[in-house]
XYZ file of C-alpha atoms in Angstrom:
546
model
C 10.623 -29.735 -18.808
C 10.183 -25.959 -18.681
C 11.051 -24.311 -15.385
C 9.708 -20.830 -14.744
C 9.267 -18.480 -11.851
C 7.125 -15.933 -13.652
C 4.192 -14.684 -11.575
C 2.070 -14.001 -14.619
C -0.062 -17.083 -15.316
C -1.332 -16.077 -18.768
C 2.124 -15.374 -20.178
C 3.618 -18.406 -18.469
C 0.957 -20.584 -20.063
C 1.683 -19.176 -23.505
C 5.393 -19.692 -23.023
C 4.860 -23.318 -22.062
C 2.874 -23.879 -25.259
C 5.566 -22.276 -27.397
C 8.647 -23.871 -25.903
C 7.259 -27.402 -25.731
C 7.998 -27.686 -29.454
C 11.718 -27.746 -28.737
C 13.955 -30.189 -26.907
C 15.770 -27.311 -25.252
C 15.601 -26.915 -21.498
C 14.758 -23.363 -20.585
C 14.963 -21.771 -17.149
C 13.045 -18.526 -17.321
C 14.088 -15.719 -14.999
C 11.463 -13.078 -14.228
C 13.909 -10.171 -14.015
C 13.497 -7.261 -16.398
C 17.091 -7.766 -17.577
C 16.061 -11.148 -18.936
C 13.375 -9.522 -21.072
C 15.715 -7.115 -22.858
C 17.116 -9.540 -25.463
C 13.615 -10.709 -26.316
C 12.495 -7.160 -26.938
C 15.479 -6.797 -29.265
C 14.688 -10.019 -31.117
C 11.042 -9.021 -31.501
C 12.148 -5.986 -33.534
C 14.200 -7.967 -36.070
C 12.995 -8.306 -39.655
C 12.428 -12.033 -39.226
C 10.172 -11.483 -36.247
C 8.279 -8.643 -37.848
C 7.407 -10.913 -40.765
C 6.257 -13.531 -38.293
C 4.116 -11.186 -36.202
C 2.558 -9.559 -39.248
C 0.789 -12.769 -40.174
C -2.946 -11.984 -39.863
C -3.748 -14.778 -37.411
C -0.892 -13.951 -35.062
C -1.465 -10.213 -35.385
C -5.070 -10.629 -34.294
C -4.078 -12.990 -31.490
C -1.573 -10.482 -30.161
C -4.169 -7.739 -30.315
C -6.557 -9.824 -28.245
C -3.814 -11.184 -25.954
C -5.557 -14.518 -26.372
C -3.584 -17.508 -25.134
C -5.274 -20.159 -27.242
C -5.192 -18.065 -30.397
C -1.500 -17.215 -30.026
C -0.565 -20.808 -29.280
C -2.631 -22.106 -32.190
C -1.077 -19.650 -34.625
C 2.461 -20.429 -33.496
C 1.694 -24.141 -33.667
C 0.506 -23.794 -37.246
C 3.641 -21.926 -38.274
C 5.989 -24.364 -36.597
C 4.234 -27.308 -38.239
C 4.842 -25.848 -41.718
C 1.217 -24.937 -42.339
C 2.821 -21.641 -43.232
C 5.532 -22.569 -45.783
C 7.565 -19.452 -44.953
C 9.136 -21.238 -41.997
C 11.112 -24.383 -41.344
C 10.097 -26.460 -38.337
C 13.717 -26.801 -37.255
C 14.420 -23.091 -37.590
C 15.507 -22.069 -34.087
C 15.041 -18.446 -35.076
C 11.323 -19.089 -35.189
C 11.342 -20.424 -31.647
C 13.320 -17.409 -30.465
C 10.998 -15.129 -32.340
C 7.880 -16.720 -30.901
C 9.320 -16.451 -27.429
C 10.354 -12.870 -28.071
C 6.876 -11.966 -29.234
C 5.433 -13.305 -26.035
C 7.832 -11.191 -23.974
C 7.596 -8.110 -26.161
C 5.527 -5.062 -25.385
C 2.746 -6.481 -27.539
C 1.853 -9.066 -24.910
C 3.786 -8.893 -21.669
C 3.764 -5.125 -21.543
C 0.219 -4.411 -22.636
C -1.617 -1.567 -20.963
C -3.874 -2.468 -18.060
C -7.327 -3.586 -19.139
C -10.122 -3.562 -16.587
C -13.774 -4.495 -16.546
C -14.808 -3.188 -13.147
C -17.855 -5.455 -13.083
C -15.876 -8.642 -13.695
C -14.094 -10.336 -10.783
C -11.534 -12.075 -12.970
C -10.687 -8.851 -14.765
C -10.165 -7.060 -11.453
C -7.871 -9.814 -10.214
C -5.860 -9.917 -13.434
C -5.379 -6.160 -13.485
C -4.291 -6.090 -9.847
C -1.949 -9.048 -10.402
C -0.216 -7.326 -13.283
C 0.363 -4.134 -11.311
C 1.509 -6.071 -8.245
C 4.027 -7.981 -10.332
C 5.457 -4.793 -11.779
C 5.580 -3.125 -8.365
C 7.556 -5.992 -6.893
C 10.316 -5.594 -9.470
C 11.438 -2.633 -7.353
C 11.889 -4.892 -4.334
C 15.335 -6.475 -3.980
C 14.981 -7.912 -0.492
C 14.298 -11.384 -1.855
C 17.493 -11.429 -3.911
C 20.995 -12.444 -2.927
C 22.565 -9.646 -0.905
C 19.270 -7.838 -0.421
C 17.785 -6.771 2.907
C 14.435 -8.481 3.538
C 11.534 -6.171 4.155
C 12.815 -2.897 2.735
C 12.752 -1.177 -0.618
C 15.921 0.409 -2.026
C 16.777 3.582 -0.141
C 16.429 5.809 1.654
C 17.324 8.788 -0.527
C 19.865 9.834 -1.572
C 21.070 6.230 -1.776
C 19.658 5.967 -4.389
C 18.149 9.371 -5.149
C 14.889 7.733 -6.183
C 14.860 5.431 -3.155
C 12.165 4.909 -0.548
C 11.907 5.506 3.164
C 11.475 2.642 5.592
C 7.842 3.395 6.420
C 6.716 2.902 2.813
C 8.083 -0.626 2.817
C 5.822 -1.400 5.771
C 2.917 0.218 3.958
C 3.648 -1.891 0.887
C 3.458 -5.119 2.897
C 0.126 -3.994 4.314
C -1.088 -3.406 0.783
C 0.085 -6.840 -0.334
C -1.620 -8.454 2.653
C -4.827 -6.784 1.546
C -4.094 -7.861 -2.030
C -3.992 -11.475 -0.874
C -7.116 -10.958 1.246
C -9.155 -9.570 -1.649
C -7.857 -11.675 -4.538
C -6.683 -14.921 -2.946
C -3.328 -14.645 -4.737
C -0.641 -15.728 -2.271
C 2.304 -15.059 -4.602
C 3.832 -12.473 -2.285
C 2.874 -13.902 1.093
C 6.291 -15.377 1.770
C 7.978 -12.082 0.953
C 5.582 -10.229 3.250
C 5.988 -12.750 6.061
C 9.777 -12.610 5.983
C 9.915 -8.876 5.393
C 7.778 -7.917 8.377
C 9.479 -10.329 10.729
C 12.930 -9.238 9.552
C 12.111 -5.605 10.321
C 10.470 -6.202 13.700
C 13.422 -4.747 15.610
C 15.569 -5.831 18.515
C 12.750 -5.237 21.023
C 10.117 -6.726 18.693
C 8.326 -3.369 18.473
C 8.821 -2.425 14.800
C 11.682 -0.070 15.673
C 14.866 -1.623 14.244
C 18.004 0.246 15.265
C 19.121 0.496 11.649
C 16.354 3.037 11.064
C 16.772 5.103 14.216
C 18.032 8.078 12.199
C 14.606 8.570 10.648
C 12.217 6.886 13.089
C 8.897 8.668 13.307
C 5.835 7.619 15.259
C 4.031 7.517 11.923
C 6.755 5.301 10.414
C 6.408 2.810 13.247
C 2.646 3.245 13.084
C 2.424 2.116 9.467
C 4.250 -1.103 10.302
C 1.879 -1.507 13.256
C -1.173 -1.079 11.032
C 0.275 -3.663 8.653
C 0.590 -6.122 11.540
C -2.975 -5.301 12.563
C -4.194 -6.032 9.037
C -2.415 -9.379 9.129
C -4.240 -10.302 12.338
C -7.643 -9.124 11.077
C -7.419 -10.888 7.717
C -6.072 -14.145 9.170
C -2.912 -13.777 7.172
C -0.878 -16.966 7.703
C 0.599 -16.955 11.181
C 4.400 -16.740 11.446
C 6.434 -19.807 12.389
C 6.546 -20.948 15.994
C 8.910 -18.817 18.014
C 8.180 -15.654 16.034
C 5.925 -12.927 17.448
C 2.333 -13.027 16.254
C 0.828 -10.236 14.182
C -1.370 -9.174 17.060
C 1.619 -9.008 19.402
C 3.481 -6.769 16.957
C 0.531 -4.386 16.727
C 0.270 -4.352 20.517
C 3.985 -3.601 20.798
C 3.624 -0.575 18.553
C 0.648 0.655 20.558
C 2.394 0.160 23.902
C 5.579 1.951 22.899
C 3.599 4.889 21.565
C 1.190 5.131 24.489
C 4.035 6.035 26.838
C 5.244 8.707 24.409
C 2.094 10.809 24.622
C 3.458 14.180 25.686
C 1.084 16.095 27.947
C 3.712 18.744 28.739
C 3.341 20.362 25.318
C 0.141 21.275 23.471
C -1.883 19.463 26.174
C -1.169 16.045 24.738
C -0.567 14.163 21.547
C 2.346 12.338 19.983
C 5.306 14.119 18.504
C 6.088 13.389 14.897
C 9.557 11.945 15.495
C 10.533 9.481 18.205
C 13.979 10.731 19.226
C 14.994 14.257 20.368
C 17.902 14.452 17.924
C 15.636 14.105 14.880
C 14.372 17.009 12.821
C 10.652 17.029 13.460
C 10.801 16.146 17.139
C 9.284 19.552 17.957
C 6.388 18.978 15.561
C 3.154 17.165 16.377
C 1.235 15.986 13.360
C -2.016 14.335 12.423
C -0.620 11.227 10.793
C 1.398 10.129 13.846
C -1.652 10.552 16.061
C -3.921 9.121 13.375
C -1.913 5.902 13.184
C -2.079 5.576 16.965
C -5.836 6.239 16.914
C -6.332 3.720 14.118
C -4.354 0.962 15.850
C -6.035 1.631 19.194
C -9.525 1.403 17.714
C -8.734 -1.809 15.877
C -7.079 -3.394 18.912
C -10.144 -2.502 20.987
C -12.384 -4.287 18.518
C -10.069 -7.276 18.074
C -9.399 -7.898 21.777
C -12.499 -6.301 23.318
C -10.171 -4.479 25.715
C -11.650 -1.121 26.713
C -8.274 0.475 27.462
C -7.461 0.589 23.766
C -10.805 2.267 23.108
C -10.110 4.842 25.823
C -6.877 5.768 24.122
C -8.611 6.018 20.763
C -11.225 8.354 22.232
C -8.510 10.390 23.967
C -6.575 10.800 20.724
C -9.676 11.835 18.804
C -10.482 14.472 21.405
C -6.956 15.844 21.353
C -6.837 16.139 17.553
C -10.170 17.987 17.599
C -9.292 20.237 20.535
C -5.900 21.248 19.209
C -7.482 22.255 15.905
C -5.965 19.690 13.581
C -9.508 18.576 12.700
C -11.992 21.407 12.181
C -15.764 21.468 12.541
C -16.167 20.288 8.928
C -13.849 17.318 9.549
C -11.046 18.700 7.418
C -7.777 17.313 8.785
C -4.653 19.448 8.669
C -1.034 18.371 8.816
C 0.232 19.576 12.202
C 1.995 22.305 14.193
C 5.059 23.064 16.342
C 5.217 22.680 20.089
C 7.169 25.924 20.540
C 4.042 27.706 19.275
C 1.811 25.573 21.504
C 0.588 23.866 18.323
C -1.174 27.019 17.146
C 0.816 27.510 13.917
C -1.208 24.848 12.130
C -0.027 23.904 8.661
C -3.345 23.516 6.844
C -2.147 21.372 3.998
C -4.365 18.284 3.644
C -3.334 14.789 2.631
C -5.627 11.935 1.688
C -4.045 9.432 4.055
C -4.901 11.622 7.052
C -8.584 11.483 6.190
C -8.361 7.773 5.494
C -6.566 6.793 8.688
C -9.059 8.650 10.876
C -12.041 7.419 8.859
C -11.215 3.740 9.342
C -10.458 4.343 13.011
C -13.800 6.086 13.494
C -15.651 3.351 11.588
C -13.981 0.737 13.774
C -15.071 2.618 16.893
C -18.601 2.703 15.453
C -18.403 -1.062 15.103
C -16.849 -1.558 18.536
C -19.572 0.554 20.200
C -22.334 -1.357 18.393
C -23.283 1.562 16.208
C -23.202 4.473 18.645
C -24.728 7.711 17.391
C -21.641 9.798 18.119
C -19.341 7.587 16.082
C -21.885 7.375 13.272
C -21.919 11.169 13.157
C -18.130 11.255 13.079
C -17.924 8.669 10.302
C -20.413 10.608 8.197
C -18.567 13.861 8.798
C -15.214 12.399 7.809
C -16.706 10.680 4.787
C -18.274 13.885 3.488
C -15.013 15.781 3.945
C -13.084 13.006 2.223
C -15.376 13.021 -0.793
C -15.270 16.809 -1.028
C -11.522 17.198 -0.663
C -10.106 14.142 -2.370
C -12.665 13.201 -5.034
C -13.374 16.612 -6.588
C -13.886 15.418 -10.173
C -16.052 12.535 -11.394
C -15.638 10.622 -8.094
C -11.960 9.974 -8.891
C -9.385 10.066 -6.079
C -7.083 13.088 -6.208
C -4.134 14.107 -4.008
C -5.100 17.734 -3.605
C -1.859 18.899 -1.973
C 0.445 18.059 -4.861
C -1.242 16.390 -7.810
C -2.101 19.478 -9.858
C 1.545 20.401 -10.421
C 2.922 16.913 -9.749
C 4.956 18.395 -6.919
C 4.497 15.296 -4.768
C 7.347 13.831 -2.774
C 8.123 10.126 -3.109
C 5.945 9.482 -0.054
C 2.945 11.366 -1.389
C 2.734 9.305 -4.557
C 1.537 6.413 -2.394
C -1.088 8.157 -0.259
C -4.090 7.239 -2.415
C -3.233 3.564 -1.916
C -4.100 3.856 1.761
C -7.114 6.069 1.153
C -8.828 3.507 -1.081
C -7.913 0.576 1.166
C -9.267 2.318 4.243
C -12.425 3.419 2.454
C -13.084 -0.192 1.496
C -12.397 -1.390 5.043
C -14.786 1.271 6.338
C -17.633 -0.408 4.465
C -17.075 -3.521 6.578
C -16.898 -1.651 9.883
C -19.804 0.684 9.143
C -22.033 -1.055 6.572
C -24.234 2.009 6.122
C -21.332 3.538 4.177
C -21.188 0.834 1.494
C -23.549 2.412 -1.016
C -21.946 5.794 -0.428
C -18.363 4.659 -0.907
C -18.506 2.120 -3.736
C -19.226 4.560 -6.603
C -16.041 6.418 -5.676
C -13.985 3.243 -5.529
C -15.306 2.034 -8.868
C -14.701 5.328 -10.637
C -11.206 5.577 -9.190
C -10.331 2.022 -10.218
C -11.396 2.561 -13.812
C -9.478 5.827 -13.978
C -6.383 4.323 -12.342
C -6.290 1.476 -14.862
C -6.424 3.956 -17.738
C -3.501 5.888 -16.255
C -1.429 2.675 -16.248
C -0.263 3.112 -19.820
C 3.104 4.804 -19.463
C 5.983 3.550 -21.614
C 8.686 3.263 -18.960
C 9.784 1.266 -17.038
C 6.903 -1.149 -17.744
C 6.248 -0.751 -21.447
C 2.736 0.564 -22.035
C 1.459 -0.254 -18.551
C 3.431 1.963 -16.151
C 1.057 3.573 -13.667
C 1.008 7.311 -13.088
C -0.549 9.306 -10.253
C -3.068 11.572 -11.997
C -5.997 9.279 -12.568
C -8.205 12.188 -13.613
C -6.057 12.472 -16.759
C -7.336 9.166 -18.078
C -5.039 7.652 -20.701
C -2.864 10.778 -20.787
C -0.027 9.358 -18.692
C 1.356 12.001 -16.325
C 4.982 10.905 -16.698
C 5.489 9.744 -13.111
C 6.301 6.226 -11.971
C 7.408 4.316 -8.907
C 6.307 2.043 -6.099
C 3.782 4.573 -4.826
C 2.028 4.934 -8.165
C 1.889 1.165 -8.686
C 0.655 0.579 -5.149
C -2.035 3.243 -5.426
C -3.411 1.925 -8.713
C -3.325 -1.682 -7.535
C -5.175 -0.818 -4.320
C -7.805 1.228 -6.108
C -8.551 -1.770 -8.304
C -8.544 -4.736 -5.918
C -10.638 -3.036 -3.217
C -13.596 -3.328 -5.561
C -13.778 -6.962 -4.467
C -14.630 -5.886 -0.920
C -18.196 -7.159 -1.079
C -16.895 -10.681 -1.690
C -14.668 -10.722 1.412
C -15.587 -11.502 4.987
C -15.390 -8.824 7.649
C -12.098 -8.512 9.547
C -12.018 -11.093 12.316
C -11.539 -10.628 16.056
C -10.213 -13.022 18.681
C -13.806 -14.142 19.239
C -14.824 -14.518 15.588
C -12.073 -16.736 14.236
C -8.906 -14.737 14.760
C -5.857 -16.917 15.387
C -3.053 -14.407 15.823
C -1.211 -14.683 19.120
C -1.088 -11.501 21.172
C 0.986 -10.162 24.026
C -0.405 -7.256 26.034
C 3.078 -6.603 27.459
C 4.749 -6.506 24.041
C 7.173 -3.744 23.268
C 10.373 -4.699 25.019
C 12.209 -2.555 27.538
C 10.846 0.713 26.198
C 7.330 0.172 27.475
C 5.280 -0.985 30.403
C 2.411 -3.433 30.301
C -0.951 -2.350 28.974
C -2.481 -2.428 32.449
C 0.105 0.079 33.643
C -0.461 2.399 30.697
C -3.624 4.304 31.550
C -4.919 7.410 29.798
C -4.354 10.606 31.812
C -7.358 12.256 33.405
C -9.005 15.318 31.904
C -7.396 17.360 34.651
C -3.982 15.997 33.777
C -4.485 16.888 30.137
C -5.851 20.387 30.660
C -3.427 21.279 33.430
C -0.277 20.236 31.640
C 2.253 23.044 31.440
C 4.193 24.218 28.444
C 7.823 23.157 28.314
C 10.182 24.594 25.733
C 12.318 21.952 24.035
C 15.253 22.266 21.688
C 14.111 23.634 18.337
C 16.043 21.779 15.679
C 14.701 23.414 12.559
C 11.568 25.222 11.415
C 9.173 24.160 8.718
C 10.495 25.826 5.580
C 7.866 24.807 3.079
C 4.324 23.645 2.725
C 5.274 19.995 3.120
C 8.026 20.490 5.668
C 9.637 17.182 6.485
C 7.128 14.800 4.918
C 9.943 12.754 3.373
C 12.232 12.558 6.378
């Protein structure tokens, strides 16, 4: 009996066919360390003779399960007199071939018009991405990627772990592959925090409203996609999203810049004196989606309020370009005009959701169209392929920025469900980006010949970068092309099952009914209060990685 835990059905099937010719019991571990000896064996003279046989060589080229199995079967049964059926070296060699770069580590192949091809490509990238995650191993911390920097230097910040689970929830939603559902379920619940508001104390030294917001949007996605509900006694996905909204609603600061959320949550954090688009965009996005899901107008009022503030303060201009943010000590007038794709994406999906919630109102249709045009212009400048304009040209991206296109493509796809008039406009961009992303997944390390880079416009000329962000971005760009085959996100009146709690958020918040948007007079009349200036923005990207 062969026991495996490899999440790669094609390779697992081949392995079963090879190893069934022996009486040896194999337990196959999916770790990359396990693969190393097989790569070594595959380079031995004995193996090279074996793999140079015409039938096997062609089978490897085609990565064809039946052909490989048939060829190995013939060799083992002495139809090729070069080998002895009892020669264990042959079994090792056959196994090694299957785990060598020729098969397991082939570059990503994608037929964008074939559903199975899309699913296989996404599955391969997802598998590789999850090798970075250690939270499901002994001694690991559920829910978080290694990090934050500098422990290790290449590590990841807490928010990106939440974003990764949101991506894997969407992966399940689009492909039906539940391989990572248990990891996502445990990871989100483990990181929910002492007050069940996605603010665990362990991450208080880097807690931003955007960080918390990404975990909140992940919870919202779980509710909308009918991701399996957590066990009894655990907070529902809807309740977690509501907790994030409630805790942030009371943080809106009308005493500086006439409103808006600060970037960081706590006064002692660098960035507390900065108000940025992504923190307010996450809040806008969650509010719009909660309004649609619950049909509670208070959420919609907050979404409208946030939109107005972002426009009035100048973070979004008349052409719907969205800029990064500004400092409160300058009354938010020193706007840093760097643009990131996830800012456009987070506001686009929020606006599309408001369009849906308002039954297709003209004002939200206009806003969706404006954001969509700006997104295409700024972030798809060449051949309809997604491009991170702020850093991609010189590959000066921070660890965070490598992941931004993952959210852009996911939110573009979701927009087609909320505002169906955008479908024909958006899909050519998603298709072109998916094809280009797959071509860029051909780097040699750490996933031999299928490591994904960031610069999709470079085609098969791998840009030399790798990491969770690059894998996540490529995977998302590919699987979202199944959007037409998925149902629209549910609400509590169209099949949603997630349990909510309008008072969620623990001791740091009041109930939703008590949290009302301030009046126009309150917003306009708010005075300017000088707070402690911790540090100024010293570069174009400032504190994006903090």
